[in-house]
mmCIF file of C-alpha atoms in Angstrom:
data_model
loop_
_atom_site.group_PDB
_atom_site.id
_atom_site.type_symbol
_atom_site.label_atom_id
_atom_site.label_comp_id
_atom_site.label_asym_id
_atom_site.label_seq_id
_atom_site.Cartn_x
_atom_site.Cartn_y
_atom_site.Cartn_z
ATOM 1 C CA UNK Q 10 -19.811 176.510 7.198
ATOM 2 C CA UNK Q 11 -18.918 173.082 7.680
ATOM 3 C CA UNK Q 12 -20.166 171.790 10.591
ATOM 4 C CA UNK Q 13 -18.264 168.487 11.223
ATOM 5 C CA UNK Q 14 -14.628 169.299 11.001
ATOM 6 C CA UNK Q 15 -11.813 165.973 10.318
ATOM 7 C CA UNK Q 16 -8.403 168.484 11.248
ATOM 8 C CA UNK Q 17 -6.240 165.308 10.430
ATOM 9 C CA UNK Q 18 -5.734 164.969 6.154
ATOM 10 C CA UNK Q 19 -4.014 161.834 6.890
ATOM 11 C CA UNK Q 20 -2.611 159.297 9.606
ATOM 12 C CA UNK Q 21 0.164 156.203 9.500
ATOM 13 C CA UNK Q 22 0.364 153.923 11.806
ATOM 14 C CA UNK Q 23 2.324 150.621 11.459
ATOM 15 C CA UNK Q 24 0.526 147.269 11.207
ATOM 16 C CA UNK Q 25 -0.580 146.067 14.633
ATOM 17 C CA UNK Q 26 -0.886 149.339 16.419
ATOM 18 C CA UNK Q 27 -3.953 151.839 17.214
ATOM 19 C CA UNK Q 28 -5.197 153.839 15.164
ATOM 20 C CA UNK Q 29 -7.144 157.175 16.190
ATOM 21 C CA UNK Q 30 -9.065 159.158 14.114
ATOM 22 C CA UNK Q 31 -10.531 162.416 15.347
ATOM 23 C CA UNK Q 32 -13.972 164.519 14.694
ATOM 24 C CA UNK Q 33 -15.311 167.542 16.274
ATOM 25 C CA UNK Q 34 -18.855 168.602 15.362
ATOM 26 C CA UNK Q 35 -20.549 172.488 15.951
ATOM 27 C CA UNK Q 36 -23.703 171.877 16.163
ATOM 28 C CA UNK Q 37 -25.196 170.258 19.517
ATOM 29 C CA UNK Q 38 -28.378 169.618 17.793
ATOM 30 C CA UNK Q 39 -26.570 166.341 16.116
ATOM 31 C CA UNK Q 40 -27.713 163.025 17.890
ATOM 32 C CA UNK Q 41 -26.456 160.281 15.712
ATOM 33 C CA UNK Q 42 -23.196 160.252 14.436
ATOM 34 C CA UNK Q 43 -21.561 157.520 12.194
ATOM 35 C CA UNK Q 44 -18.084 156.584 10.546
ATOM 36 C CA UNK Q 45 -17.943 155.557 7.133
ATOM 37 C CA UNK Q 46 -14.847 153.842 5.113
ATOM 38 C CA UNK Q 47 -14.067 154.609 1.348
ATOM 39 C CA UNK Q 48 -11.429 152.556 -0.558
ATOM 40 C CA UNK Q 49 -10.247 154.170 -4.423
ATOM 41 C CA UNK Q 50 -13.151 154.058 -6.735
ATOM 42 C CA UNK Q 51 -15.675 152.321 -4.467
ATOM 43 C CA UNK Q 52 -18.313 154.297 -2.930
ATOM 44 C CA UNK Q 53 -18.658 155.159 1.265
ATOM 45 C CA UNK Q 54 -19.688 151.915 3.116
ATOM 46 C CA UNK Q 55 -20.783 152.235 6.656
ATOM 47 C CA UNK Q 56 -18.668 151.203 9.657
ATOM 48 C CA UNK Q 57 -20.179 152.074 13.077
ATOM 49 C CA UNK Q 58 -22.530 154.488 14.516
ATOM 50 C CA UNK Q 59 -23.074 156.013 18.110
ATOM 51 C CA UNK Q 60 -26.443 157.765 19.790
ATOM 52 C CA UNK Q 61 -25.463 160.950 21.738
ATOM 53 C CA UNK Q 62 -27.141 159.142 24.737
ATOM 54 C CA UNK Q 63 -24.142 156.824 24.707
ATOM 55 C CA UNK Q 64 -20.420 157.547 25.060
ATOM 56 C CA UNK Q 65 -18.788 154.142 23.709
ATOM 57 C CA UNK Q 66 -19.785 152.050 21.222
ATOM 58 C CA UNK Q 67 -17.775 148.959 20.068
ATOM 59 C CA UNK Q 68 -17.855 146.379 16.933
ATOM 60 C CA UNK Q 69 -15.290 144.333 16.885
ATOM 61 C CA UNK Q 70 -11.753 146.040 16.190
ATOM 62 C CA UNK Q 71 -13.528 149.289 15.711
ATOM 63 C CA UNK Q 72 -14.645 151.638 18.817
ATOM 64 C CA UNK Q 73 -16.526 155.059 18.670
ATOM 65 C CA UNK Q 74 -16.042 157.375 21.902
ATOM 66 C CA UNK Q 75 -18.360 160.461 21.992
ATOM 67 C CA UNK Q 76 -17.818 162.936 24.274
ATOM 68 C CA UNK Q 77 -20.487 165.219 24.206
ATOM 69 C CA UNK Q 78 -19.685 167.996 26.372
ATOM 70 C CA UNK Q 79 -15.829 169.140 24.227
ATOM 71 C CA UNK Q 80 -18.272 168.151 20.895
ATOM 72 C CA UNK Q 81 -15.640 165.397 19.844
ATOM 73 C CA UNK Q 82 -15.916 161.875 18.945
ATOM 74 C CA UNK Q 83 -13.241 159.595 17.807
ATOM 75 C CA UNK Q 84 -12.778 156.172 16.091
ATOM 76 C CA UNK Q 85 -10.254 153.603 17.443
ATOM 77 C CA UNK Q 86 -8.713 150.673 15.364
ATOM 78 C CA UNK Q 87 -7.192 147.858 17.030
ATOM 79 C CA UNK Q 88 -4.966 146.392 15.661
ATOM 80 C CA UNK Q 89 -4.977 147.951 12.549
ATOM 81 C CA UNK Q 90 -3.808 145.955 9.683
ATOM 82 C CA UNK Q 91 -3.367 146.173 5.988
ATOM 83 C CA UNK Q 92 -6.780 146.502 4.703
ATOM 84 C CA UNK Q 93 -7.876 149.455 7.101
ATOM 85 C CA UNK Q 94 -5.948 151.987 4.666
ATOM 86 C CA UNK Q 95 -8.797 153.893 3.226
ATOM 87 C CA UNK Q 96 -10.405 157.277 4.057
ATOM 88 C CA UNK Q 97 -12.158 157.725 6.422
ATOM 89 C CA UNK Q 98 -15.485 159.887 6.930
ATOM 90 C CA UNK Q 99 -16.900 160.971 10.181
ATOM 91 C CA UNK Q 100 -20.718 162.190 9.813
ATOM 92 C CA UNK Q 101 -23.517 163.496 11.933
ATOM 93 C CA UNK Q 102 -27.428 163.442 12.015
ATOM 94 C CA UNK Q 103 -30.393 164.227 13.593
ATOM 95 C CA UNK Q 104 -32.605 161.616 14.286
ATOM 96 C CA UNK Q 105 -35.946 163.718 12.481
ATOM 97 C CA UNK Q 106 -33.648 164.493 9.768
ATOM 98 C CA UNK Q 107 -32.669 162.263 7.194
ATOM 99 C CA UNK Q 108 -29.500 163.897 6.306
ATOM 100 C CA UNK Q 109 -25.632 163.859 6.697
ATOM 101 C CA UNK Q 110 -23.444 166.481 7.547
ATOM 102 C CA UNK Q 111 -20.349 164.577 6.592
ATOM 103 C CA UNK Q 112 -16.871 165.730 7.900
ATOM 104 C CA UNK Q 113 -13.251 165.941 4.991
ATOM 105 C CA UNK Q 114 -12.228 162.658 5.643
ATOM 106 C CA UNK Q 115 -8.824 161.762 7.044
ATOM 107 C CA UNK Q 116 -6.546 159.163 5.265
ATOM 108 C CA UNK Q 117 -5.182 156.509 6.983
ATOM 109 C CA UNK Q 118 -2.319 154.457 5.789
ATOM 110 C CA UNK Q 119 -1.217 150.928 7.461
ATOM 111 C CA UNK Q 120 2.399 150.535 7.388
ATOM 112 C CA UNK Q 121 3.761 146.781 7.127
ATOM 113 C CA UNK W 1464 -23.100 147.664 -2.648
ATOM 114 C CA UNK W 1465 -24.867 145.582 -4.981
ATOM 115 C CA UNK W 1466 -28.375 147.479 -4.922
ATOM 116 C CA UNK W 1467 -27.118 150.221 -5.916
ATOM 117 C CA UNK W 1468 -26.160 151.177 -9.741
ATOM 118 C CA UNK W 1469 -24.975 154.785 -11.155
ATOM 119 C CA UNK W 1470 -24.539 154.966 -14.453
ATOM 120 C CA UNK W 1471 -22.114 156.351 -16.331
ATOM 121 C CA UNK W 1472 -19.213 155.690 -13.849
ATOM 122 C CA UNK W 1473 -16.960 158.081 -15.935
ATOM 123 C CA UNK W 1474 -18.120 161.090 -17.977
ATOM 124 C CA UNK W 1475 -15.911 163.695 -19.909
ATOM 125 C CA UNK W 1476 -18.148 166.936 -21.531
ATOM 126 C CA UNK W 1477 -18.007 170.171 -22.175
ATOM 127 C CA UNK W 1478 -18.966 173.170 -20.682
ATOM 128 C CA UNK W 1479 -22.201 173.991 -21.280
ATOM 129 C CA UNK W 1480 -23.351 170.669 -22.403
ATOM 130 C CA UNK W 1481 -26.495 169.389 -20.163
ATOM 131 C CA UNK W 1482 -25.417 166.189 -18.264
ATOM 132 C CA UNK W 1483 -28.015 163.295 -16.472
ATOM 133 C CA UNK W 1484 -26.817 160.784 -14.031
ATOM 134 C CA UNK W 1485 -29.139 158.087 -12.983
ATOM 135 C CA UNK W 1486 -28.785 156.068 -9.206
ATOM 136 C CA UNK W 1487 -30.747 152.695 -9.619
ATOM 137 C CA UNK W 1488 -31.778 150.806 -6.593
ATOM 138 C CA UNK W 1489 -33.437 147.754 -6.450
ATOM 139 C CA UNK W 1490 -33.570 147.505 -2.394
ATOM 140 C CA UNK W 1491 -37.066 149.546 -2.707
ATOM 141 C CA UNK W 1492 -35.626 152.667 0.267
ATOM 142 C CA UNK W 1493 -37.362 155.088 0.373
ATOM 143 C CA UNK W 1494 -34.926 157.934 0.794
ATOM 144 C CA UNK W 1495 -32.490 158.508 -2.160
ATOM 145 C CA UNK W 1496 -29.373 161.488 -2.217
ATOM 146 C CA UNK W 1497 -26.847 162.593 -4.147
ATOM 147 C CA UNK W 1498 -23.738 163.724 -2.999
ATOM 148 C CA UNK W 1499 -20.658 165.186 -4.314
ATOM 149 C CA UNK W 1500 -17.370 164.586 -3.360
ATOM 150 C CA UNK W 1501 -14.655 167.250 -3.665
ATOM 151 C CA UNK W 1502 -11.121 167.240 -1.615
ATOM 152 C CA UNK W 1503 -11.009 168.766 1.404
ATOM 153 C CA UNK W 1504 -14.897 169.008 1.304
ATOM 154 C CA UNK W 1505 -15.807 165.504 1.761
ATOM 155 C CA UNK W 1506 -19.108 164.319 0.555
ATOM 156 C CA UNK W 1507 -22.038 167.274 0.025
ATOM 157 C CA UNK W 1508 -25.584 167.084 -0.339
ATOM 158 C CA UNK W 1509 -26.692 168.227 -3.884
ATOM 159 C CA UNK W 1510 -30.357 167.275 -3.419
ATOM 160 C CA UNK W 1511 -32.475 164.360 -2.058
ATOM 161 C CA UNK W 1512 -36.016 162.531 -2.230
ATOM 162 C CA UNK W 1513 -38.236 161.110 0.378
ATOM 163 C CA UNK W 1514 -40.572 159.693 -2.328
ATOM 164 C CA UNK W 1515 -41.690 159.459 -5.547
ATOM 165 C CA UNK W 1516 -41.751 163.100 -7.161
ATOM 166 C CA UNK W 1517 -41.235 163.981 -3.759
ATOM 167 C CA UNK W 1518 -37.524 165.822 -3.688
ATOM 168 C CA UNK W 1519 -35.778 168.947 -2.134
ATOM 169 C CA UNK W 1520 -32.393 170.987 -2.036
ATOM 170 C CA UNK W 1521 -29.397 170.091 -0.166
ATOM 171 C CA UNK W 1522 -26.288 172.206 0.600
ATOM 172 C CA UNK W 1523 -25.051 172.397 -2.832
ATOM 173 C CA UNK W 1524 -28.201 172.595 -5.060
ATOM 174 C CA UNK W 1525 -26.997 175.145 -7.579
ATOM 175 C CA UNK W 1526 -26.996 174.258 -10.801
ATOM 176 C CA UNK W 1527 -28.431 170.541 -10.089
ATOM 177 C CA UNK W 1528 -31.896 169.080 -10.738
ATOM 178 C CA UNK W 1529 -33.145 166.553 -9.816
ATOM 179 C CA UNK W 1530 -36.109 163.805 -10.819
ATOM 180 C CA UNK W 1531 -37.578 160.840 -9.246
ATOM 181 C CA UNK W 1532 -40.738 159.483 -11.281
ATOM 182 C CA UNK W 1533 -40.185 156.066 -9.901
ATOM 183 C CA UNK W 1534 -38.860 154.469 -6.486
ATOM 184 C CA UNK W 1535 -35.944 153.089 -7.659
ATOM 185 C CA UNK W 1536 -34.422 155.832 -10.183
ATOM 186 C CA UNK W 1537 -33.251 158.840 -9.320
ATOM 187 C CA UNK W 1538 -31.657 161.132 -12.115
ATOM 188 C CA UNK W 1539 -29.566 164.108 -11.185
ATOM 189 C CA UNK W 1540 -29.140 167.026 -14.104
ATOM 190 C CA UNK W 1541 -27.205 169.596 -14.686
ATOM 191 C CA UNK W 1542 -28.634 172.121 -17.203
ATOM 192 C CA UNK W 1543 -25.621 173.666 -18.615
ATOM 193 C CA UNK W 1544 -22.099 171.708 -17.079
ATOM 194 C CA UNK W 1545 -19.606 173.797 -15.417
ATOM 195 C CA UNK W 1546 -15.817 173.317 -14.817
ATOM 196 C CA UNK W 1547 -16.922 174.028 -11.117
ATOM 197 C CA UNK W 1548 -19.202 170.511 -11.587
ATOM 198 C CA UNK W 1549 -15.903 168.567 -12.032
ATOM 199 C CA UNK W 1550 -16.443 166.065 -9.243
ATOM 200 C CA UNK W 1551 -17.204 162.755 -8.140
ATOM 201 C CA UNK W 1552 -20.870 162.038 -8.020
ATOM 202 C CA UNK W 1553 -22.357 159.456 -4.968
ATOM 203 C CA UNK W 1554 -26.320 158.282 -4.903
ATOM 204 C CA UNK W 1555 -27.262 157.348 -1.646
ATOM 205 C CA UNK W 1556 -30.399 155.650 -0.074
ATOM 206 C CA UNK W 1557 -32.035 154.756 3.216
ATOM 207 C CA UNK W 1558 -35.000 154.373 4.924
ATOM 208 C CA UNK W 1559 -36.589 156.342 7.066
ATOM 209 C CA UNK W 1560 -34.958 156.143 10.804
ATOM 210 C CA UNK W 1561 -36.771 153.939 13.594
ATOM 211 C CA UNK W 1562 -37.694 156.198 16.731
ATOM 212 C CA UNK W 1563 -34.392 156.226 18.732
ATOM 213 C CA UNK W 1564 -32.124 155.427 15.523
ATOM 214 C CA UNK W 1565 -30.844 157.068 12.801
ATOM 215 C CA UNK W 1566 -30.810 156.376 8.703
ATOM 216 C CA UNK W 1567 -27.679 154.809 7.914
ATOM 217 C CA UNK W 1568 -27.035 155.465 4.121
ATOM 218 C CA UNK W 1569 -25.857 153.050 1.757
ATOM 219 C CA UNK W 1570 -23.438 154.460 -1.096
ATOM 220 C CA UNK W 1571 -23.389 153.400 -5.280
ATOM 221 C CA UNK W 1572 -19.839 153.284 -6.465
ATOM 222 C CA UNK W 1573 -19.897 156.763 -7.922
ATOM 223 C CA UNK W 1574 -19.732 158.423 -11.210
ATOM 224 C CA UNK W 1575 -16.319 160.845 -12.044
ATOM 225 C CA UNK W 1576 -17.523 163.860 -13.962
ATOM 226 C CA UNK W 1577 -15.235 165.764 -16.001
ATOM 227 C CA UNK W 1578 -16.268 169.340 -17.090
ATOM 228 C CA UNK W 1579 -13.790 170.488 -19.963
#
């Protein structure tokens, strides 16, 4: 049963506008939770990361939001731009465990 | 990331045949996985090590073995390939998590099985 769910396959969004990419997670034992981004033939490389004491975490164009209570997080890109289009994983841990529970992935594509 | 080798990156065999992929890392982490990756699944834990000859089962463990007689190799097997084993193949390593943080995992570039 997977326990991090990605409902979106895929998103567009044209060049310059925000893109939101969703994650839900079942199991409120998770306390870290981190996005990675995969390009064709490369492997996962890490992009941001959020403690379930926190509810906003922000690296440059990229932003996390957790919201603990509806077991949801979401990553925000702005502005996206060419080089965002990739996959994107959403994954959760706990912080005794060393493992990832890692969610389908969701697809983004920047338009021009 | 450069610390991390898999080798091959593409493999075609046959059913039945046994298969070994080996991770390489040369950033001396502790923690080592390997994943598979499979559409619609996203990336699955086969098996992982938190030291030398020190190794146990993740999600998807069937069928896989795994060895780690050194820090920085870490060979995945599978006995007898399946069709089912058709996948994309990611090592993984970390170190153990800080108090208050988590192990963020570093990815090789993968390895594409193909089970005929």
């Amino acid at each position: 049963d997977q326990q991090v769910k990605q409902n979106s396959p895929s998103l567009s969004v044209q060049e310059g506008r925000i893109s939101i990419l969703n994650c839900d997670y079942t199991n409120s034992m998770f306390d870290y939770f981190l996005w990675y981004k995969k390009y064709p033939a490369e492997g996962p490389t890490f992009l941001i990361s959020i403690s379930s004491i926190k509810d906003k975490n922000e690296d440059g164009r990229f932003t996390v939001f957790l919201n603990k209570s509806a077991k949801h997080l979401s990553l925000h890109i702005v502005p996206s731009q060419p080089g965002d289009s990739a996959v994107y994983f959403c994954a959760a841990s706990y912080e005794v465990f060393p493992k990832l529970s890692f969610g389908a992935g969701t697809t983004v594509t920047v338009r021009a | 990331d450069a610390g991390i080798t898999q080798s091959p990156r593409h493999k075609v065999t046959e059913t039945g045949t046994p298969v070994t992929l080996r991770c390489h890392q040369t950033e001396n982490h502790r923690y080592m996985y390997w994943y598979r990756q499979d559409p619609g699944h996203g990336l699955r834990l086969i098996h992982y090590s938190y030291g030398v000859k020190d190794t146990d089962k993740g999600e998807v463990s069937d069928g896989y073995s795994v060895s780690r007689s050194k820090t920085e190799d870490f060979l995945l097997t599978l006995e007898s390939a399946t069709s089912s084993q058709t996948s994309v193949y990611f090592c993984a390593i970390s170190d153990p998590p800080l108090a208050g943080s988590t192990d963020t995992q570093y990815f090789g570039p993968g390895t594409r099985l193909t089970v005929l």
